GROMACS .gro file of C-alpha atoms in nm:
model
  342
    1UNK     CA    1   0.608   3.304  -3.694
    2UNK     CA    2   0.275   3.179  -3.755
    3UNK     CA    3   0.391   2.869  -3.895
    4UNK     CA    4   0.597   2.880  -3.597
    5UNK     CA    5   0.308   2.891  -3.377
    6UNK     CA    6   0.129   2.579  -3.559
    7UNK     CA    7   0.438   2.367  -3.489
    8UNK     CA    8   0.440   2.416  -3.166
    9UNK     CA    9   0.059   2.328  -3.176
   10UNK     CA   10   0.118   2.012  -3.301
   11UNK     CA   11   0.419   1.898  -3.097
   12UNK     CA   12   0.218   1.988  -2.738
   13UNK     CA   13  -0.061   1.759  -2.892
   14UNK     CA   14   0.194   1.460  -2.940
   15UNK     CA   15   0.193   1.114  -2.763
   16UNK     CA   16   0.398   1.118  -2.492
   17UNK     CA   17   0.635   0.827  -2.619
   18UNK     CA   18   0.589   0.929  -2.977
   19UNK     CA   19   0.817   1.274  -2.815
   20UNK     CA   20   1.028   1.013  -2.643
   21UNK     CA   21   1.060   0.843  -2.980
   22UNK     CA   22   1.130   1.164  -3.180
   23UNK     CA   23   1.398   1.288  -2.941
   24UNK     CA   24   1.553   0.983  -2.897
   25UNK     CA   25   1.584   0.958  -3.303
   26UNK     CA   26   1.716   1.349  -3.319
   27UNK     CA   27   1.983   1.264  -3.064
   28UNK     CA   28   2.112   0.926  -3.255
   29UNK     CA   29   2.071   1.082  -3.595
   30UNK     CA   30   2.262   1.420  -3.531
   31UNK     CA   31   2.517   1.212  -3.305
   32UNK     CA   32   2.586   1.003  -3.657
   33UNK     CA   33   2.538   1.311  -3.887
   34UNK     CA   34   2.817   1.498  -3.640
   35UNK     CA   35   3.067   1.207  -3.655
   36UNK     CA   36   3.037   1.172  -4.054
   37UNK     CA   37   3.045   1.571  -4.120
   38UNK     CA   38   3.347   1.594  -3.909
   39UNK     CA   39   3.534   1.251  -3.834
   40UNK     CA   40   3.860   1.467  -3.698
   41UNK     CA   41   3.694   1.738  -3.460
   42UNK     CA   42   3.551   1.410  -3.257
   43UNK     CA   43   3.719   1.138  -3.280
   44UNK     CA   44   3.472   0.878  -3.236
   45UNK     CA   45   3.087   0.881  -3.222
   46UNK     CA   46   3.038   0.863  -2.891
   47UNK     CA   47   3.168   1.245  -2.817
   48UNK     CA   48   2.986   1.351  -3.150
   49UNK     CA   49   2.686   1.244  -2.915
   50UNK     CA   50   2.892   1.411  -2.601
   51UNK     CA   51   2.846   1.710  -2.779
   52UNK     CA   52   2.456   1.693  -2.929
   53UNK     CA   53   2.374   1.632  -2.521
   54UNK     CA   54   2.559   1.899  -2.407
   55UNK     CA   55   2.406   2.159  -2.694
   56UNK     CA   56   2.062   2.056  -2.635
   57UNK     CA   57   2.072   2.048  -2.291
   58UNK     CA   58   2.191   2.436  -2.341
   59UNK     CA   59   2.540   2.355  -2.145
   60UNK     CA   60   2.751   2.359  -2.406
   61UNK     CA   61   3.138   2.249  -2.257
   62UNK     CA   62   3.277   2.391  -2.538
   63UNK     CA   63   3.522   2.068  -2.521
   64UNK     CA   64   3.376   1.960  -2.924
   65UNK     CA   65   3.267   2.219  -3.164
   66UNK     CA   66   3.199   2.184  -3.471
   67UNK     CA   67   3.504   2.327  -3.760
   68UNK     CA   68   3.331   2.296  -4.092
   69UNK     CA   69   3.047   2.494  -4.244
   70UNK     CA   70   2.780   2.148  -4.246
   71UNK     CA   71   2.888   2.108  -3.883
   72UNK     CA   72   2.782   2.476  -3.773
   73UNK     CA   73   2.454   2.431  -4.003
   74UNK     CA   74   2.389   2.118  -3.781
   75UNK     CA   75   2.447   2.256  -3.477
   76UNK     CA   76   2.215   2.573  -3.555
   77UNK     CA   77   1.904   2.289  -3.628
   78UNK     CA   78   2.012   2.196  -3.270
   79UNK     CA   79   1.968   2.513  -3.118
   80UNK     CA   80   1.592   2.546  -3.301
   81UNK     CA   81   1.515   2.178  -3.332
   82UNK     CA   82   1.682   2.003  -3.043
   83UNK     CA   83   1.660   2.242  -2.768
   84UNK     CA   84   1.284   2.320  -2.821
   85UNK     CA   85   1.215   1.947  -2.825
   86UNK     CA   86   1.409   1.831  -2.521
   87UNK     CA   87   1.242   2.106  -2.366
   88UNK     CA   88   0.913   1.973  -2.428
   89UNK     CA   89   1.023   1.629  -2.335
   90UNK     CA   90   1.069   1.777  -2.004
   91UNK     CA   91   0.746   1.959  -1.989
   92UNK     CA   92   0.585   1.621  -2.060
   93UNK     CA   93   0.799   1.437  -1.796
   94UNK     CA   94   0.636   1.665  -1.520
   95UNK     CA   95   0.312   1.747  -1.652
   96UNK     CA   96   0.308   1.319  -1.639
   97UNK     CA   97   0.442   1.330  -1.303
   98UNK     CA   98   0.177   1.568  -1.205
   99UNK     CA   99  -0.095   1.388  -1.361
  100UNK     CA  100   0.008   1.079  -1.183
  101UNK     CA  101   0.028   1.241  -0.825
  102UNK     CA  102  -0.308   1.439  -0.887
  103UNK     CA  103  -0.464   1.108  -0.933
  104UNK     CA  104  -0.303   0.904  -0.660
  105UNK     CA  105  -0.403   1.208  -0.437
  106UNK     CA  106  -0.759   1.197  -0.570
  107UNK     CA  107  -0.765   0.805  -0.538
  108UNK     CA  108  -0.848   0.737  -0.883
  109UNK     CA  109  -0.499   0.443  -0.942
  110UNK     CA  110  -0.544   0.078  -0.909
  111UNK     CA  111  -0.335  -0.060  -0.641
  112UNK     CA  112  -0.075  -0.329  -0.783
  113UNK     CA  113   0.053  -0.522  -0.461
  114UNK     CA  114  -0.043  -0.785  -0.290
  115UNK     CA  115  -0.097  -0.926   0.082
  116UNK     CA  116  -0.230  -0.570   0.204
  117UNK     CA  117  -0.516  -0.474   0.446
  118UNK     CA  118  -0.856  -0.285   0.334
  119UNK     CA  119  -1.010   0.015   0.531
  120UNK     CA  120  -1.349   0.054   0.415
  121UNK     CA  121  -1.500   0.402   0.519
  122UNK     CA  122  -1.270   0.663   0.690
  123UNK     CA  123  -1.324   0.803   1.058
  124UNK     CA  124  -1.137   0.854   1.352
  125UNK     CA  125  -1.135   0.486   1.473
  126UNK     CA  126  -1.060   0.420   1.103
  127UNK     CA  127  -0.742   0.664   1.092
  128UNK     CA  128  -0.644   0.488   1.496
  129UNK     CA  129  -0.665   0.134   1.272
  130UNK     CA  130  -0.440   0.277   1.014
  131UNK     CA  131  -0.222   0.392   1.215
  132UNK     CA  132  -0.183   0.045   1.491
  133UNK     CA  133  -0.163  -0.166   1.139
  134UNK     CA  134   0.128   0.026   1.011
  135UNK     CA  135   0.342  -0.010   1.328
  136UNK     CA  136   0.209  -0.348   1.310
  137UNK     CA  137   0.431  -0.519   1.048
  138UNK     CA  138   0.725  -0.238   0.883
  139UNK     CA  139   0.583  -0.358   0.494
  140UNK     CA  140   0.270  -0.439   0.496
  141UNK     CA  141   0.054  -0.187   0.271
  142UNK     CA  142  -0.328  -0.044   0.392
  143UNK     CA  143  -0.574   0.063   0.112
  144UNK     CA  144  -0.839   0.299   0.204
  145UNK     CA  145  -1.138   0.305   0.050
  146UNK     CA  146  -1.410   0.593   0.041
  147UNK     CA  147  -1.625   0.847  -0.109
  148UNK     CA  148  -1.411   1.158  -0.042
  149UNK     CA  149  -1.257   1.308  -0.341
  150UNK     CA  150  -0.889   1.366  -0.158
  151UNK     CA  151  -0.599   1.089   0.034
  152UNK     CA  152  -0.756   1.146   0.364
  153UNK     CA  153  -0.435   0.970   0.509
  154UNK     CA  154  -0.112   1.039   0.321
  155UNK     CA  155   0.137   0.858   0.462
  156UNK     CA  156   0.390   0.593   0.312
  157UNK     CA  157   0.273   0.236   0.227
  158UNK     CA  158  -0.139   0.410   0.247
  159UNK     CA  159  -0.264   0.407  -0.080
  160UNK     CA  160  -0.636   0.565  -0.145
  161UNK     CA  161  -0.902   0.469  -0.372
  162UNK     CA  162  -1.249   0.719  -0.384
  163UNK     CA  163  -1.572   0.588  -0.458
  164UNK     CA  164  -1.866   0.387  -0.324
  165UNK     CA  165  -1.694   0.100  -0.159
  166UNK     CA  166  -2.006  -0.125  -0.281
  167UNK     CA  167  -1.908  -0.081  -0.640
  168UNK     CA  168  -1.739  -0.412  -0.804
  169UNK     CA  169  -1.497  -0.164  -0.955
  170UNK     CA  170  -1.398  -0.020  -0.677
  171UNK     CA  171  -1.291  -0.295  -0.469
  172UNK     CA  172  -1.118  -0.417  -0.764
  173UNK     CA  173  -0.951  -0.113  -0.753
  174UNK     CA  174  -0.821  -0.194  -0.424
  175UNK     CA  175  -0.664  -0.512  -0.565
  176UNK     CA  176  -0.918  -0.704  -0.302
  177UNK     CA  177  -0.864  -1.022  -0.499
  178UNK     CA  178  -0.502  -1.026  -0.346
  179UNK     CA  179  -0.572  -0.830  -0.002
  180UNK     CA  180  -0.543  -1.011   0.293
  181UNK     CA  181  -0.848  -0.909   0.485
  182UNK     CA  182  -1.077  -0.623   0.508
  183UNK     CA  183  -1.205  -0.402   0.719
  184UNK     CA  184  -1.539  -0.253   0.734
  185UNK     CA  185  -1.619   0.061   0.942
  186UNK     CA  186  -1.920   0.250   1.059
  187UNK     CA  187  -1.988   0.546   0.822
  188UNK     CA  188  -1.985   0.860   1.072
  189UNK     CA  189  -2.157   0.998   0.763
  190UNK     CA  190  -2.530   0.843   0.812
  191UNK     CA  191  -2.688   0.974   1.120
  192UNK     CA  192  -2.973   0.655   1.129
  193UNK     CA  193  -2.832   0.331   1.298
  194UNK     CA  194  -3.029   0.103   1.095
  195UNK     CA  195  -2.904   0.287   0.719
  196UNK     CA  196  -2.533   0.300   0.892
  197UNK     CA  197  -2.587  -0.112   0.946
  198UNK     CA  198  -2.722  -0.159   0.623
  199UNK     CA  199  -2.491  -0.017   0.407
  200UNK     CA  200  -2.209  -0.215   0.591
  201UNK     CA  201  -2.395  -0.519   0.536
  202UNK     CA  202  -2.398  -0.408   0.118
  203UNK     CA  203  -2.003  -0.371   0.109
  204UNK     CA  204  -1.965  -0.715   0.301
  205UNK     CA  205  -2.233  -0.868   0.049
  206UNK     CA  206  -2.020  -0.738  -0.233
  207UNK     CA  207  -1.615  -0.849  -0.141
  208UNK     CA  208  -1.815  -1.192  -0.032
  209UNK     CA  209  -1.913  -1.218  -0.402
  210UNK     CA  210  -1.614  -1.108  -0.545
  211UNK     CA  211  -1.373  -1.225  -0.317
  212UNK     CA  212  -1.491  -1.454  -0.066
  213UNK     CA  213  -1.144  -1.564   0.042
  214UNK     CA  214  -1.070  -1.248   0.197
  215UNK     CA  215  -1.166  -1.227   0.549
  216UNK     CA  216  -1.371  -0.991   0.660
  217UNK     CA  217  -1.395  -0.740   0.968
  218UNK     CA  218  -1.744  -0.534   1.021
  219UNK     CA  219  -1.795  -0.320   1.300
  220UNK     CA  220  -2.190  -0.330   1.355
  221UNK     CA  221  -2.381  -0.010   1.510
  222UNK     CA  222  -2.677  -0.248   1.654
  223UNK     CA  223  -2.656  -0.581   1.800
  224UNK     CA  224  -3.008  -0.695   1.643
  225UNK     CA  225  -2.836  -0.706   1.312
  226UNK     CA  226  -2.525  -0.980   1.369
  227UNK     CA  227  -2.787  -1.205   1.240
  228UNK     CA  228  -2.726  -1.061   0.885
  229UNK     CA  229  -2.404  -1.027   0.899
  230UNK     CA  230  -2.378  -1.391   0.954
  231UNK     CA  231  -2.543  -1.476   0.641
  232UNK     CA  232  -2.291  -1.303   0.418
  233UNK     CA  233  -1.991  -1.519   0.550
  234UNK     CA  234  -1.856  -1.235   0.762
  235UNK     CA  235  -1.567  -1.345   0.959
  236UNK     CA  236  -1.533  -1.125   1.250
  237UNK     CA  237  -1.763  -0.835   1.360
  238UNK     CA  238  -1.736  -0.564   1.625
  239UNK     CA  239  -1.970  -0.426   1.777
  240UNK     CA  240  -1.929  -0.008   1.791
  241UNK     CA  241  -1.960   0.024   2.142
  242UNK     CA  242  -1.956  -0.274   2.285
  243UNK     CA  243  -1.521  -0.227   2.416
  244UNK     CA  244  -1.564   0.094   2.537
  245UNK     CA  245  -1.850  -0.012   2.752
  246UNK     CA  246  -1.705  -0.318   2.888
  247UNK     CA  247  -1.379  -0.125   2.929
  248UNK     CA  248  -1.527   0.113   3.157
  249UNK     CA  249  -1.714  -0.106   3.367
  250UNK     CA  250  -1.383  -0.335   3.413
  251UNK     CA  251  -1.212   0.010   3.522
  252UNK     CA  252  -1.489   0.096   3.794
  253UNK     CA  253  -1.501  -0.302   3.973
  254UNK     CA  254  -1.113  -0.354   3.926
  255UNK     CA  255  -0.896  -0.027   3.904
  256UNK     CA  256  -0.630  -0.082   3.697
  257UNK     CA  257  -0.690  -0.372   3.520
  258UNK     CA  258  -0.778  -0.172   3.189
  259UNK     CA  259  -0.410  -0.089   3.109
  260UNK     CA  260  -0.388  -0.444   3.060
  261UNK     CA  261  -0.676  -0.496   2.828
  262UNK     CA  262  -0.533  -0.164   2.601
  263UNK     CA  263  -0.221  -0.345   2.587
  264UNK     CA  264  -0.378  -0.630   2.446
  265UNK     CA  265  -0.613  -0.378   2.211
  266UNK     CA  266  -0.282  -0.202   2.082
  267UNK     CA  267   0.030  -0.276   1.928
  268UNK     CA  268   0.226  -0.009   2.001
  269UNK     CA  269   0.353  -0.088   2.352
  270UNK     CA  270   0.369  -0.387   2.574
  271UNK     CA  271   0.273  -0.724   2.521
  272UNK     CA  272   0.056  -0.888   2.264
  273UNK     CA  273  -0.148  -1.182   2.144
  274UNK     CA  274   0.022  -1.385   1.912
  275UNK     CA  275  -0.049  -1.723   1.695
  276UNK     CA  276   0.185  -2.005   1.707
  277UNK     CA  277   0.152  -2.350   1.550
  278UNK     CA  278   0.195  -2.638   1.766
  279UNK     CA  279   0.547  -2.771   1.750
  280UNK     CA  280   0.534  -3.109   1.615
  281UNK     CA  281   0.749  -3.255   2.005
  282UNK     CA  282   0.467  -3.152   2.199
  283UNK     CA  283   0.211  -3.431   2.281
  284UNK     CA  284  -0.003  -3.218   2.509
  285UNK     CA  285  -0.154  -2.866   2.610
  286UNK     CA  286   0.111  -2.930   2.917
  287UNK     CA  287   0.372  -2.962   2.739
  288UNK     CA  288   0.360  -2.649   2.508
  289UNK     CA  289   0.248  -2.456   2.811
  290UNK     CA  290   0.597  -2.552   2.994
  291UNK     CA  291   0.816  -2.518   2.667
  292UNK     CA  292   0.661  -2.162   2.603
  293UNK     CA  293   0.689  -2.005   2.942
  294UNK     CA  294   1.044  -2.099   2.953
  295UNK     CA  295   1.124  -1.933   2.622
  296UNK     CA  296   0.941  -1.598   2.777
  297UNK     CA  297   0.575  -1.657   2.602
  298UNK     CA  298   0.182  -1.774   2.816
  299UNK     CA  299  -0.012  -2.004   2.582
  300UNK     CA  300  -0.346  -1.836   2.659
  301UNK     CA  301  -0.604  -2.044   2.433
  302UNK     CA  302  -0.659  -2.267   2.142
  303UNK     CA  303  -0.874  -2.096   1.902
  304UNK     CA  304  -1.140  -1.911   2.085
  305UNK     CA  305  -1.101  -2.195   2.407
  306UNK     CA  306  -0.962  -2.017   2.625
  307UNK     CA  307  -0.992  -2.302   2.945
  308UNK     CA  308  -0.706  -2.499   2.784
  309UNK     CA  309  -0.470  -2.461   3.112
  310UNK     CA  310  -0.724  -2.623   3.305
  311UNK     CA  311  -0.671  -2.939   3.064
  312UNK     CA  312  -0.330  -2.951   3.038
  313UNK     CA  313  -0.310  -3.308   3.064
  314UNK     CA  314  -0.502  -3.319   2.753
  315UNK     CA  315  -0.362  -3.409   2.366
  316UNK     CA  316  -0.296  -3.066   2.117
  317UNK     CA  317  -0.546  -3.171   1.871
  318UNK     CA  318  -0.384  -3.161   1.458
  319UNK     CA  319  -0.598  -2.891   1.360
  320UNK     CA  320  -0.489  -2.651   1.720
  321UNK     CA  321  -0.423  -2.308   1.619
  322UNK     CA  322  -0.264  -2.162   1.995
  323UNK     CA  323  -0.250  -1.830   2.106
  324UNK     CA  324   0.030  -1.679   2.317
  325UNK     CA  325   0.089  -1.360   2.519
  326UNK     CA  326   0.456  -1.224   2.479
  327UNK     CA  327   0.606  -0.934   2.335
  328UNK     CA  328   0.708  -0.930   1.973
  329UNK     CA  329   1.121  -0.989   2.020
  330UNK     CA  330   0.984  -1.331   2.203
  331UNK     CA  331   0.781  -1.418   1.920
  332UNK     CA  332   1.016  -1.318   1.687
  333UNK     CA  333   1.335  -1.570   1.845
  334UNK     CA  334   1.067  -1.876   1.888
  335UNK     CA  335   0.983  -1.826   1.514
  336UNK     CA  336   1.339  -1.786   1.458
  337UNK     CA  337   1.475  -2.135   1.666
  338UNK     CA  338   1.148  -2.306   1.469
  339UNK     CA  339   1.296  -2.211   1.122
  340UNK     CA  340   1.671  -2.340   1.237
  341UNK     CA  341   1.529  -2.637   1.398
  342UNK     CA  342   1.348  -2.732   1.043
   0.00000   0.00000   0.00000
């Protein structure tokens, strides 16, 4: 019993594929070992290994059985040997499978994909982000990153990686080499503005030196401090209050009018801004403004000029990037006749 007890010792201390490897090598070996002792009882070797499945897996069909003396000593080193070992096979298959979701819960695996989106710092407005991204675009993956030790989000395609989002590791973590863009949020964590600012400004520092091909969305607390944002290469910045404010005072001159401007802020219901390049037949802003509206789309502005339907008669420039209001079906057949049409 005791030497019993050191066996078993030993075999829970095993590599996981050296188990794999020593099960696979009892199954093949007693398989053979069953065909030679008794060529007649199974007819070929692939029921010899019917039968070494069945009796380790305790199911025993009682279909084969061994006749001779050697075939009953065999299958008794099963019943000690095999069955103990495919048990602990098992035990290792979900004591792995545990492992791995313990750690994907605690955020501690290094994302694999490619083309996702970066949450940096989890709140509410943080979770509301999640949440418009994913009903966004049906595959496209969101990686949160932050200092709590549990998925504050589990949902499919949201993968979660904890630590200090300033850390070169971390963000590597996140795969932000091959992310798409980031976004930075205010931590709801620091009570002083100016240390809430600051430690944005250290995460944007940091993907800008790793990866500054990734763009990058900040939301800033005060608006004295765009200026430093604008010296790390930021791309886009919010500032945390700014919307609501202007919201609410475009709801108390104009009722109504802020339905359309949460439309705009959400993609969950109604229209939407879209991008569309310039299709190669149009010669001027006119011309793309007619060809859209009949197809159900408003060209609204090229780039951040948004006065291009007052200059109509004017020439789409190569480098125009035009934005359109529509819903996404319209988008969606344009692109589609575009494709054809190439």
């Amino acid at each position: 019993m005791q030497l019993f007890l050191k066996l078993t010792v030993k075999l829970l201390r095993l590599n996981h594929y050296f188990i794999v490897f020593i099960t696979l090598l009892l199954v093949i070996l007693s398989s053979a070992a069953a065909y030679l002792l008794e060529p007649d009882t199974f007819g070929h070797w692939f029921n010899a290994l019917w039968w070494v499945m069945t009796t380790v897996a305790t199911v025993g069909y009682g279909d084969y059985f061994p006749k001779t003396v050697p075939g009953k000593i065999l299958a008794m080193l099963l019943y000690v040997f095999g069955i103990g070992l495919l048990s602990l096979l098992i035990g290792k298959i979900i004591d792995s499978l545990a492992e791995l979701q313990r750690r994907r819960e605690g955020g501690k695996l290094k994302y694999q994909g490619q083309s996702h989106i970066i949450v940096i710092n989890w709140s509410k407005k943080a979770q509301l982000a999640v949440e418009d991204l994913l009903d966004s675009e049906a595959d496209l993956a969101v990686i949160i990153i932050d200092n709590s030790d549990k998925h504050p989000f589990d949902r499919p395609r949201v993968h979660f990686v904890s630590g200090d989002p300033t850390s070169a590791e971390v963000l590597e973590q996140a795969g932000i080499h091959s992310a798409r863009s980031a976004i930075i949020f205010a931590d709801p964590r620091i009570d002083d503005s100016s240390l809430i600012d600051g430690k944005s400004l250290l995460v944007a520092s940091s993907i800008e030196q790793i990866a500054p091909a990734v763009h990058t969305t900040v939301e800033i607390v005060l608006e004295k401090h765009i200026l430093n944002f604008r010296h790390v290469q930021v791309n886009d910045f919010i500032l945390s209050h700014d919307a609501v404010s202007r919201l609410a005072v475009r709801s108390a001159l104009k009722e109504g009018n802020v339905d359309i401007f949460m439309q705009l802020l959400s993609r969950k219901y109604g229209e939407d801004v879209f991008e569309l390049p310039a299709d190669p037949s149009w010669s001027t802003y006119g011309d793309a403004f007619q060809a859209l509206l009949r197809k159900g789309a408003t060209l609204i502005a090229d780039r951040t000029d948004m006065a291009i339907n007052r200059r109509l008669d004017e020439p789409i420039p190569s480098a125009a990037r035009l934005f359109v209001i529509c819903n996404e079906e319209t988008i969606n057949k344009i692109r589609k006749e575009r494709r054809q049409s190439k």
